[in-house]
Coordinates of C-alpha atoms in Angstrom, one line a residue:
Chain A
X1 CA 71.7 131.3 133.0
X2 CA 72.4 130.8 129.2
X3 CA 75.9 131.1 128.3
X4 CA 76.9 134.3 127.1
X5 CA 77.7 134.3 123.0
X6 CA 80.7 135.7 122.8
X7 CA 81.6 137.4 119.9
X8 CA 85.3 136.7 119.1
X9 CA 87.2 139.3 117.2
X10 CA 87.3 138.5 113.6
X11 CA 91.2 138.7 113.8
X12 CA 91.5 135.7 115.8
X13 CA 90.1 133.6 112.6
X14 CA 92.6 135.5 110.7
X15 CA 95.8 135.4 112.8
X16 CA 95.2 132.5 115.1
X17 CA 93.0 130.0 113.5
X18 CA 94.3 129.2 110.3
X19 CA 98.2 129.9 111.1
X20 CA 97.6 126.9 113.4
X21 CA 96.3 124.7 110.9
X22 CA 99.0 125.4 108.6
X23 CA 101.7 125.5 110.8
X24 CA 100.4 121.9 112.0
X25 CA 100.0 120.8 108.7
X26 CA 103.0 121.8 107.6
X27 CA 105.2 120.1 110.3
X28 CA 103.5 116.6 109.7
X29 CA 104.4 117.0 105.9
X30 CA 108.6 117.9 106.8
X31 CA 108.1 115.0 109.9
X32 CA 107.1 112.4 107.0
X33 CA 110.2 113.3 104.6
X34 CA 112.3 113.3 107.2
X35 CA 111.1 110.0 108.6
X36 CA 111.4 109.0 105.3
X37 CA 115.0 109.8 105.2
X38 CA 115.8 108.4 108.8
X39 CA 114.4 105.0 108.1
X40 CA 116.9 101.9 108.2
X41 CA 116.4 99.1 106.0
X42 CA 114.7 96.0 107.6
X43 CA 116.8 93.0 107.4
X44 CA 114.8 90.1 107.4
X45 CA 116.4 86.4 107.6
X46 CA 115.8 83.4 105.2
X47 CA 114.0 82.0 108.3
X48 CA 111.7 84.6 108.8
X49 CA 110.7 84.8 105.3
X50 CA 110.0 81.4 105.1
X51 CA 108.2 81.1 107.9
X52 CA 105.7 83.7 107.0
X53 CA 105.0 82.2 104.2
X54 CA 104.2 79.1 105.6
X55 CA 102.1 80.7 107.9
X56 CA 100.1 82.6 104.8
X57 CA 99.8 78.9 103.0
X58 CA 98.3 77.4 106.3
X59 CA 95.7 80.6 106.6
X60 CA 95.0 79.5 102.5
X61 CA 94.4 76.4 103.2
X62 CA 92.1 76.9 105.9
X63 CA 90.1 79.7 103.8
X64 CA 90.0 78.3 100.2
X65 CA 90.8 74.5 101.3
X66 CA 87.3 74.2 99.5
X67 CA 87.8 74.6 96.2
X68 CA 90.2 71.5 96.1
X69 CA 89.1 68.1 96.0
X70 CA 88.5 66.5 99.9
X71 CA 91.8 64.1 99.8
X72 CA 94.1 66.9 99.1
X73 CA 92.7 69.3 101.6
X74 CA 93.0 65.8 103.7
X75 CA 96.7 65.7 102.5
X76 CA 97.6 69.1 103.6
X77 CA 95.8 69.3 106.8
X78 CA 97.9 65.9 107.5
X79 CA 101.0 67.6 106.9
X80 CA 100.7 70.9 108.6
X81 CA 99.2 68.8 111.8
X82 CA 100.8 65.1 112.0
X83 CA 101.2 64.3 115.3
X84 CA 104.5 63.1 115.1
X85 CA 106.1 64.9 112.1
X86 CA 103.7 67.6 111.7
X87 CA 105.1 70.8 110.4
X88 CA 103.5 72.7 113.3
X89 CA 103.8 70.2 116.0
X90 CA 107.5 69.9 114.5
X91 CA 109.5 73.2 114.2
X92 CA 110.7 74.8 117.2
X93 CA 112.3 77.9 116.1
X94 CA 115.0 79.3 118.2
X95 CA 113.3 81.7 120.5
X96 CA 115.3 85.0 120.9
X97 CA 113.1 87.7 122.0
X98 CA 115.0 91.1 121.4
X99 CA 114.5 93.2 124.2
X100 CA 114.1 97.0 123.2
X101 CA 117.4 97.4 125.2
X102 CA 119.9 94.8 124.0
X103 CA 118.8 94.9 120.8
X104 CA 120.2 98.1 118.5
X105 CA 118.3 98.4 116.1
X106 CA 115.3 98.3 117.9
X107 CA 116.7 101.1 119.9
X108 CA 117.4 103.4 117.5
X109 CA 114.2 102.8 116.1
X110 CA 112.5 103.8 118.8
X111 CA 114.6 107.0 119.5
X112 CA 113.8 107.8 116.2
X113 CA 110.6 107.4 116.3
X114 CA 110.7 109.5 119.4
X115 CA 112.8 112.6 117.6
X116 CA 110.3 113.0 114.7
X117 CA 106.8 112.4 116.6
X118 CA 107.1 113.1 120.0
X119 CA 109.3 116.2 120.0
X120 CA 107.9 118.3 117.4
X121 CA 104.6 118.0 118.8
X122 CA 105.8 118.9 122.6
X123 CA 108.5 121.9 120.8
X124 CA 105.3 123.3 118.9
X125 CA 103.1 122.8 121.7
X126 CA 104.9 124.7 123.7
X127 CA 105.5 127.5 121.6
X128 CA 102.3 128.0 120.6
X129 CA 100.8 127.8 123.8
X130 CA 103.2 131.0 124.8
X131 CA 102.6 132.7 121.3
X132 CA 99.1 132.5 121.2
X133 CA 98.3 133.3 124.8
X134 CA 96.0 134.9 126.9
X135 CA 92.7 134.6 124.6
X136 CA 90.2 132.3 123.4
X137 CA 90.4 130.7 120.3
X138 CA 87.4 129.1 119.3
X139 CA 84.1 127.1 121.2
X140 CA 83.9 123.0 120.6
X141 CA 80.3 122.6 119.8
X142 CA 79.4 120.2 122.7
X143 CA 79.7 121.2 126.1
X144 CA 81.7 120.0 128.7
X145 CA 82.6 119.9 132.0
X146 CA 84.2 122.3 134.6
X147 CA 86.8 119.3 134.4
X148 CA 88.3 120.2 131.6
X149 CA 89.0 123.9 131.8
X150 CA 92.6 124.0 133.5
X151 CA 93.4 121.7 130.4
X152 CA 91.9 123.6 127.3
X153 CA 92.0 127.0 128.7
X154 CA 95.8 127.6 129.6
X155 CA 96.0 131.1 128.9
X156 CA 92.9 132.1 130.3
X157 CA 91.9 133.1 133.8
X158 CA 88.5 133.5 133.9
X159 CA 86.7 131.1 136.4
X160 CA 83.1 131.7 134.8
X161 CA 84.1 131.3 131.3
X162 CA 82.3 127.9 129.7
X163 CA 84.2 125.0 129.7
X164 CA 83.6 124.9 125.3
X165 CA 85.5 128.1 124.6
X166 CA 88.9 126.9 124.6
X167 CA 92.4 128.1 123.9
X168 CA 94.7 127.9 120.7
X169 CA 96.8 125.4 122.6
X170 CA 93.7 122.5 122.1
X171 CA 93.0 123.6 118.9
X172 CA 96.7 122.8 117.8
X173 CA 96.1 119.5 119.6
X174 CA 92.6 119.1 117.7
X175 CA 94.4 120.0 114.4
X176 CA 97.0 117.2 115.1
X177 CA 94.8 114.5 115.1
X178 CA 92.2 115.8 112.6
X179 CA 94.5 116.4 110.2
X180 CA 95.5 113.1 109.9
X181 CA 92.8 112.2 107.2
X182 CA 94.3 115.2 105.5
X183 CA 97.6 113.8 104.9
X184 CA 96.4 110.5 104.0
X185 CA 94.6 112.1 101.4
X186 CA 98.0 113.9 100.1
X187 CA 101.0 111.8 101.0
X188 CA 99.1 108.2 100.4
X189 CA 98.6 105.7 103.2
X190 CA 101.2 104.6 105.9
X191 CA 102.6 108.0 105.7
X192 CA 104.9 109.2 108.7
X193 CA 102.9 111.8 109.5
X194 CA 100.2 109.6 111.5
X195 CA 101.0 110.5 114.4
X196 CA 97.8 108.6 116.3
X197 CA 99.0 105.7 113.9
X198 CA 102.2 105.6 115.7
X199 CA 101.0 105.9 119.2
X200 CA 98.7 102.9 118.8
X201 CA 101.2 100.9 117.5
X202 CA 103.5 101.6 120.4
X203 CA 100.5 100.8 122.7
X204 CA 100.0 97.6 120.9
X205 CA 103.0 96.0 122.3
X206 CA 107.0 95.5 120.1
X207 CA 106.9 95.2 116.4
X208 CA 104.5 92.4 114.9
X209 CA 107.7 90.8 113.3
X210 CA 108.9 89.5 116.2
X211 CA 110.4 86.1 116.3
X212 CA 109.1 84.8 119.4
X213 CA 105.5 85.2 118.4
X214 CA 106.8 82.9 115.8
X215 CA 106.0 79.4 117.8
X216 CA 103.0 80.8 119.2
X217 CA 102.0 81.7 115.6
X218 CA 102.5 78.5 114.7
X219 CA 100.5 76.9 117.8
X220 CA 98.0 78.9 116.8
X221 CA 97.7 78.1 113.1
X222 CA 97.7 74.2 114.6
X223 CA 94.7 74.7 116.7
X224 CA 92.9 76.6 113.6
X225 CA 93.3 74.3 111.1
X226 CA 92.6 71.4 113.7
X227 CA 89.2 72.9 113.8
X228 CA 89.0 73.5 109.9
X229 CA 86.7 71.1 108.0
X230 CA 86.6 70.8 104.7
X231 CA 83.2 71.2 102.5
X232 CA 83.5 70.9 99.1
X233 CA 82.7 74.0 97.4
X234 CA 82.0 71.9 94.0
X235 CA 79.2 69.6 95.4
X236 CA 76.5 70.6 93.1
X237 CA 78.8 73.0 90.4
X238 CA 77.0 71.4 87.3
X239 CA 73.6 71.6 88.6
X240 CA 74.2 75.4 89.3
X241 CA 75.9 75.6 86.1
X242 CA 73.5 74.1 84.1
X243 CA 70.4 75.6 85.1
X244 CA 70.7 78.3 82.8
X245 CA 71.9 78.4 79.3
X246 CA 75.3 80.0 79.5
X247 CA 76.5 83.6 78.7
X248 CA 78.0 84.2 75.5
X249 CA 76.9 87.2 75.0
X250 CA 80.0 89.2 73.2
X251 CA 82.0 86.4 72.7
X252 CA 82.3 86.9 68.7
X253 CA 82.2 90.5 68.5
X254 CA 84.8 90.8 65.8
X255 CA 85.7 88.8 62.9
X256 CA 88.3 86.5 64.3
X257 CA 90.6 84.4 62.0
X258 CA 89.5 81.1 61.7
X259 CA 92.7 79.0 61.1
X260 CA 91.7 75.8 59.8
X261 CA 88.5 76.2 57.3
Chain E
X1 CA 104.9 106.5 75.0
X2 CA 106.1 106.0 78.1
X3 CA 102.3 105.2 78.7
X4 CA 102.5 102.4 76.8
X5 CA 105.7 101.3 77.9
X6 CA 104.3 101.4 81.8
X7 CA 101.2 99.5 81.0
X8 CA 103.3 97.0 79.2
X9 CA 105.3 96.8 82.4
X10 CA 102.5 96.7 84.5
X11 CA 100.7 94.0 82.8
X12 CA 103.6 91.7 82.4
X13 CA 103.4 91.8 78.3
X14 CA 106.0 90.2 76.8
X15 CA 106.2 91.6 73.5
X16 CA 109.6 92.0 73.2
X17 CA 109.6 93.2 70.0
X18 CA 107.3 96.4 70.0
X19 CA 109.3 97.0 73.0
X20 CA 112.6 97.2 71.4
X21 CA 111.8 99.1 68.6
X22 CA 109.5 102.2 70.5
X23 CA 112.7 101.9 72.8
X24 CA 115.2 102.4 70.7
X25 CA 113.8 105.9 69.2
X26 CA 112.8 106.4 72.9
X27 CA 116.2 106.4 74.7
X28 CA 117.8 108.3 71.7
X29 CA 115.7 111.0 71.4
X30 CA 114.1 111.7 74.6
X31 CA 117.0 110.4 77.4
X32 CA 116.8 113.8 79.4
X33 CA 112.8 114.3 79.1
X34 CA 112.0 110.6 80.9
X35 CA 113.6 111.7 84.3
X36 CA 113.9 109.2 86.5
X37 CA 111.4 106.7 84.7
X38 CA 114.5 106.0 82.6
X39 CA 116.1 103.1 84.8
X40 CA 113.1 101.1 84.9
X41 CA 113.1 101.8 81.4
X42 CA 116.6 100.5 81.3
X43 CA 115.4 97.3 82.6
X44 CA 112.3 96.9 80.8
X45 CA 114.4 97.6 77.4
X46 CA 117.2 95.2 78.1
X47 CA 115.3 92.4 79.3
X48 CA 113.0 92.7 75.2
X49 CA 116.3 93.3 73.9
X50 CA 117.7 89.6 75.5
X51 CA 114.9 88.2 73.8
X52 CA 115.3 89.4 70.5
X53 CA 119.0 88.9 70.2
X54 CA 119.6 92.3 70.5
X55 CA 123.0 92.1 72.7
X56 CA 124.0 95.8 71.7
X57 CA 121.1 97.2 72.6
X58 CA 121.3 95.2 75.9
X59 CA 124.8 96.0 76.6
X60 CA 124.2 99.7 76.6
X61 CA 120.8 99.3 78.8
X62 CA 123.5 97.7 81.3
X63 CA 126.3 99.6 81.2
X64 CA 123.7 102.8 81.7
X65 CA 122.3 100.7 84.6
X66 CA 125.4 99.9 86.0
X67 CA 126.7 103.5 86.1
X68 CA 123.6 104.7 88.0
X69 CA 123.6 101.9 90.3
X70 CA 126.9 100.3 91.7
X71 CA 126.4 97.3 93.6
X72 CA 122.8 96.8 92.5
X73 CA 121.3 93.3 93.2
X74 CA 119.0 94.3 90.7
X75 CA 121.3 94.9 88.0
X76 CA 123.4 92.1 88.7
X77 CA 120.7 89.8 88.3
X78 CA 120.5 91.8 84.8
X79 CA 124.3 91.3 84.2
X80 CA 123.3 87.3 85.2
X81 CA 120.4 87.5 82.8
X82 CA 122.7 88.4 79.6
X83 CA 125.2 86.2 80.3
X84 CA 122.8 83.3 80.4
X85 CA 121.6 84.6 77.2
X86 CA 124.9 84.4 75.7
X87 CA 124.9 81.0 76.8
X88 CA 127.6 81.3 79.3
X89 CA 126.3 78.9 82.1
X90 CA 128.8 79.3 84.2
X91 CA 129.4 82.5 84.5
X92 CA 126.3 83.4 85.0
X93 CA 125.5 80.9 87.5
X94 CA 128.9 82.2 89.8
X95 CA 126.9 85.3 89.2
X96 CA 123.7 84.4 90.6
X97 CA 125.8 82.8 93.8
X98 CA 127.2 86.0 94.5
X99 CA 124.2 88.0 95.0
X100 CA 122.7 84.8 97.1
X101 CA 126.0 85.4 99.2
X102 CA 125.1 89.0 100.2
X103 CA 121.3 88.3 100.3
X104 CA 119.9 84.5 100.9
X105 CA 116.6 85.8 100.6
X106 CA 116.3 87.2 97.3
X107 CA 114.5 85.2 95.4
X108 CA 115.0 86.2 91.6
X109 CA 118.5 85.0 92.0
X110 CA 117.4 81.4 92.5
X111 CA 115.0 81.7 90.4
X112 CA 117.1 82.3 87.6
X113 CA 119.3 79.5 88.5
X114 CA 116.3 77.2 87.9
X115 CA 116.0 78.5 84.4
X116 CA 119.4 78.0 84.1
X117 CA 118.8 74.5 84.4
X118 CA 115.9 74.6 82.5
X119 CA 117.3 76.1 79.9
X120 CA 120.4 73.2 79.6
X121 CA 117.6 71.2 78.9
X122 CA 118.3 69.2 82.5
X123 CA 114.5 69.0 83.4
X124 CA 115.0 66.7 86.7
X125 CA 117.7 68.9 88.5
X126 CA 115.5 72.0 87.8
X127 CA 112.5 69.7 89.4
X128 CA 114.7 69.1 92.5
X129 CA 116.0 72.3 92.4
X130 CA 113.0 74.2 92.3
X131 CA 111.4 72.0 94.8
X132 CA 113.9 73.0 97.0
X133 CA 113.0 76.4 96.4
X134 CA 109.9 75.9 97.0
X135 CA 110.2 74.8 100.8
X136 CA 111.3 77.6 101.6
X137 CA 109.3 80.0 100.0
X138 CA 105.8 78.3 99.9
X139 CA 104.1 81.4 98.5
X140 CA 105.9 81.7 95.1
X141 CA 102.8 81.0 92.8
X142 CA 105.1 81.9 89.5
X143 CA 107.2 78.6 91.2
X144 CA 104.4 76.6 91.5
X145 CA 102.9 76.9 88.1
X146 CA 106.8 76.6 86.7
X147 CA 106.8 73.7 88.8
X148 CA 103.3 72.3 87.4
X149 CA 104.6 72.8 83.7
X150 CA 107.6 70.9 84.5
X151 CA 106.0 68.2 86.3
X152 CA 103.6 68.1 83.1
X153 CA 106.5 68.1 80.8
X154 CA 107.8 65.0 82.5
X155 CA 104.0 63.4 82.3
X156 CA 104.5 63.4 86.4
X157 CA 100.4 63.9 86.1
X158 CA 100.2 63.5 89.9
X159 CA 102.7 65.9 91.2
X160 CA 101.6 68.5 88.6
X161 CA 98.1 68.2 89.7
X162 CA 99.0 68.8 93.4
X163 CA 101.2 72.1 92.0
X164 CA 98.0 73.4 90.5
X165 CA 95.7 72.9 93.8
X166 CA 97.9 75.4 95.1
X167 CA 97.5 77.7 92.8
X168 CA 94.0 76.9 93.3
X169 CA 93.6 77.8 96.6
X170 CA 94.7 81.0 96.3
X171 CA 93.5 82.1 93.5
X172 CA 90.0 80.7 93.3
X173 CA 88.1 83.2 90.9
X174 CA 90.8 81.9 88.3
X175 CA 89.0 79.9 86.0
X176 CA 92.7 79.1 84.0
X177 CA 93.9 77.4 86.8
X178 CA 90.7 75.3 87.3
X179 CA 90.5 74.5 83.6
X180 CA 94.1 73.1 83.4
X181 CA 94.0 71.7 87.1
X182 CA 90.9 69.2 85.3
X183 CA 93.0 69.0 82.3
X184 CA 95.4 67.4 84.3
X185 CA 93.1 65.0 85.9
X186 CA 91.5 64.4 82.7
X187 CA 95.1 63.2 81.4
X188 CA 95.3 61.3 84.2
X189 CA 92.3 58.8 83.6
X190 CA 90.6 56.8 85.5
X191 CA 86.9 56.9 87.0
X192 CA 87.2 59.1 89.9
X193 CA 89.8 61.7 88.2
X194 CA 87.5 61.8 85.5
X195 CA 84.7 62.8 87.5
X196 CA 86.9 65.3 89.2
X197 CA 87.6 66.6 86.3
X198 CA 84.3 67.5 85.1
X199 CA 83.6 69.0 88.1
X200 CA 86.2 71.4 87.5
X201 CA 86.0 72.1 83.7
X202 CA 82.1 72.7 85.5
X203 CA 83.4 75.2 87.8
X204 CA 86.0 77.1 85.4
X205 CA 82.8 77.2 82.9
X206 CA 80.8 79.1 86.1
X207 CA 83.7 81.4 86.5
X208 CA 84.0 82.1 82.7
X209 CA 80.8 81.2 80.8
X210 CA 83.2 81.7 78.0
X211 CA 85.9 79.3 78.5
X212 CA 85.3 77.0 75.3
X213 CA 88.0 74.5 76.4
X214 CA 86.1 74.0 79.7
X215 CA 82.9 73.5 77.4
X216 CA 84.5 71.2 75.4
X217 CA 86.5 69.6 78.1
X218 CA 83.2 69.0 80.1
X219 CA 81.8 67.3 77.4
X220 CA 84.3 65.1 76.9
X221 CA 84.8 63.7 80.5
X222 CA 81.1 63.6 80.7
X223 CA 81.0 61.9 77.4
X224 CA 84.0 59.4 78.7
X225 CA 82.4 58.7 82.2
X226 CA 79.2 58.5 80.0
X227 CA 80.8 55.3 78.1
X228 CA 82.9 54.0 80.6
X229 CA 81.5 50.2 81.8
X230 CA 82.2 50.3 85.3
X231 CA 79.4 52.7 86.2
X232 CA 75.6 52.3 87.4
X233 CA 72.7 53.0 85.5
X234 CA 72.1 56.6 87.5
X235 CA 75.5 58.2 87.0
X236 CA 75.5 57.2 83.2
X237 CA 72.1 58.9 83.1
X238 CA 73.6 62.0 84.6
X239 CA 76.9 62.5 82.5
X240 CA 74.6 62.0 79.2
X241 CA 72.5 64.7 80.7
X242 CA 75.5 67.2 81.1
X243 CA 77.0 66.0 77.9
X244 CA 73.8 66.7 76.0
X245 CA 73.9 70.3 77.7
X246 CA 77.6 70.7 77.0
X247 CA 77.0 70.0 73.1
X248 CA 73.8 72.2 73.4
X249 CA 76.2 74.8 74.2
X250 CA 78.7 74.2 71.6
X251 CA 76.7 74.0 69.1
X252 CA 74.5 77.5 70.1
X253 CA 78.5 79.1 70.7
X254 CA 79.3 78.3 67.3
X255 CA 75.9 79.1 65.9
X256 CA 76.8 82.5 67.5
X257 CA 79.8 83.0 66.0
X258 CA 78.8 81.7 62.2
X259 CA 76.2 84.6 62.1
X260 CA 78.4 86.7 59.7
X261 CA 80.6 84.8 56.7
X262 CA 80.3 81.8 54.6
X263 CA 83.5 80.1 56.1
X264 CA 81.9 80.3 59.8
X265 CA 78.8 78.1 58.4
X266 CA 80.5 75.2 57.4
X267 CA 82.4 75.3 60.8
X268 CA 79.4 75.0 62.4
X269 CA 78.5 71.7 60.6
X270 CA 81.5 70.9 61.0
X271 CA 81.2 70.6 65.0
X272 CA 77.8 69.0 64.8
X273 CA 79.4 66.4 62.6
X274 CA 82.3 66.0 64.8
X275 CA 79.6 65.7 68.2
X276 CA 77.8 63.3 66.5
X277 CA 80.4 60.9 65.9
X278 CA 82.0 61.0 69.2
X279 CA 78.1 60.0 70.8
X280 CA 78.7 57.1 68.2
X281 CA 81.7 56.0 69.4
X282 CA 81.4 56.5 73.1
X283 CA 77.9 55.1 73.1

């Protein structure tokens, strides 16, 4: 049987549709000032520092190493990977992994981060979910299965009803995530509003800046530039060069002041 | 106005002089119409006015400063930065050590120490110090090529040559960097360094096809290597080759640039002159 086209009252577009966009939008802009406002300065120690920017040098050497001449390359490699004195194979840093429960800051970091995402979204959820009840909202243009109707169609208790019309409750959800290009658009990258942002990153394991990956990180950059070679990106520079007459075009395009005649 | 002022920020212009004087009307005329710009402003303003001598004008940037922002490292590395320029050393380094105190990484603090030493004129303990410096923060490519100048300055060729592979590496598209990296090796002499160095003055030309120094430069180490008597038939061969292409080049750059006055003509014979005689004597 082809589905029925249901004609949805032109109100619903009026007084359910858009509300819900702007309502969603609206909280993600007050959730990114107030994360803004919540956040705690990052103290990062001398050690740290340092060693990240050893880490970047080591990743430069292994990228550009071939634009310097083959003995300094040589030189560098020899340092970073010595077997004895290495600067890899040397440093041990003090491993302290902080656990997301001994560690303070990391727990208030993470209740934060809970407060301002996770809660909103679950509070507004909710509400509109018993606001906006009892009708359909709008039809996802793809079909689905019978699967998913206890989940898009709260409200709505009508077995033969397609599994595409759903209720305002999914569109809110829908609007969450869709409008996340939105606010990158308006409040500029890494904004606190990415709520999908966030989740990933908790998914992804503890923060990236943690110590203990630091002699892994370091094992790692070892192995890498082990493999490294070095080919000299200057091998045949005047050949190339002088193939052609070189561009001057533009050079003397004013009068400059000659200084000595 | 304040345009200006940003893109001088932004840019790193130090034209301390234009600065001061736009300022001056700037901050006594407009104060409540910049908002918040005004701080950086503040900074921007005193650091010009240091240069030219201008303590007043500096104090008051400060003292602004240090109203709006109590316990600022950033202003007290500005408070450092005056006293150094009123030669006061000491204070200024107790300064420096306070703000390393509550921070250990900041970095302009130690920075400025170096140029304190620099400034006393004490070359090797701004060296070490700056070495030091650099260990810890290996990604400081301002320290390196202060560090390369300094090595230069005490004709430490070597050292100064390892500074600027650095700053090589990760910055390859900038022809500068491979133009003086060859200087240096040029400087440096001998057969291999000189053929190093061509290659680079080669390389910052194919970056810039511009760079007259690298032009110039190429020819000369390729003239050099050209003359030397330690080396075979080929390789001679070769470096006359590039060297004839180098002065080609000169001599079509100049020809470019004497197409308008009188004065531009005789430079141009002036060059070909000058070319010739160095084939005479390398040759």
């Amino acid at each position: 049987m082809a589905e029925p086209e249901l004609l949805l009252d032109s109100n619903i577009r009026l007084w359910v549709v858009l509300p819900i966009v702007f309502i969603t939008f609206l909280v993600g802009v007050i959730r990114h000032y107030v994360s803004i406002l919540l956040q705690s300065d990052k103290k990062l120690t001398l050690e740290q520092v340092s060693d990240s920017q050893v880490l970047i040098r080591s990743r430069i050497l292994r990228e550009n190493g071939k634009y310097i001449p083959k003995q300094s390359f040589l030189m560098r490699k020899f340092y970073f990977n010595n077997q004895e004195d290495g600067f890899f194979k040397k440093t041990k840093r003090k491993v302290v992994p902080p656990s997301p429960m001994t560690d303070p800051s990391m727990l208030t970091d993470m209740m934060k981060g809970n407060v301002t995402n996770v809660l909103p979204m679950i509070l507004i959820g909710g509400w509109i979910n018993w606001t906006f009840s009892g009708f359909v909202t709008t039809k996802v243009p793809f079909p689905l299965t019978l699967r998913f109707k206890p989940m898009l169609q709260q409200g709505i208790e009508l077995l033969s009803l397609d599994a595409s019309w759903v209720s305002s409750a999914s569109w809110y959800f829908l609007n969450v995530f869709g409008l996340r290009s939105m606010y990158s658009l308006i409040l500029g990258q890494d904004n606190g509003a990415d709520q999908s942002r966030i989740m990933q990153e908790q998914m992804s394991g503890a923060a990236m800046a943690m110590p203990a990956d630091t002699n892994k990180a370091f094992k790692a950059e070892w192995e890498a530039l082990e493999l490294t070679d070095h080919q000299w990106a200057l091998e045949s520079v005047e050949e190339e060069l002088m193939s052609r007459e070189l561009d001057l075009d533009g050079m003397f395009s004013r009068e400059l002041p000659t200084g000595i005649f | 106005m304040r345009d200006k002022l940003r893109k001088w920020r932004e840019d790193n212009h130090r034209n301390s002089e234009q600065i001061v004087d736009v300022a001056e009307e700037l901050i006594n005329e407009h104060a409540s119409k910049l908002g918040d710009d005004i701080w950086i402003i503040y900074e921007q303003v005193m650091i010009a006015a240091l240069d030219c001598s201008r303590d007043d004008l500096a104090w008051t940037c400060l003292q602004e400063l240090k109203k709006q922002f109590p316990g600022s490292q950033r202003v007290k590395r500005l408070g450092g930065m005056r006293l150094e320029a009123l030669e006061k050393y000491e204070e200024a380094g107790k300064q420096y050590d306070s703000i390393l105190q509550e921070d250990p990484t900041n970095t302009a603090a130690r920075k400025r120490k170096i140029s304190i030493l620099k400034a006393q004129g004490k070359n090797t303990d701004a060296i070490r110090e700056l070495n030091e410096y650099l260990e810890l923060f290996v990604g400081d490519q301002e320290a390196w090529h202060e560090l390369s100048d300094l090595y230069i300055n005490e004709h430490d060729y070597g050292k100064a040559a390892f500074c600027l592979e650095e700053l090589m590496m990760t910055n390859p598209h900038n022809h500068l960097y491979c133009e003086q990296y060859a200087e240096v090796k040029y400087t440096q002499g001998g057969l291999e360094n000189l053929e190093l160095s061509r290659k680079y003055f080669a390389q910052a030309l194919k970056l810039n096809n511009r760079n007259m120094r690298a032009l110039f430069g190429l020819y000369m180490s390729a003239s050099h290597i050209a003359a030397s008597p330690k080396v075979n038939a080929a390789v001679k061969k070769a470096n006359v080759k590039y060297a004839a292409w180098a002065a080609n080049q000169i001599n079509r750059a100049y020809q470019l640039a004497g197409r308008g006055t009188k004065e531009n003509k005789c430079s141009v014979k002036a060059v070909e002159e000058m070319l010739e005689s160095m084939q005479i004597t390398m040759s």
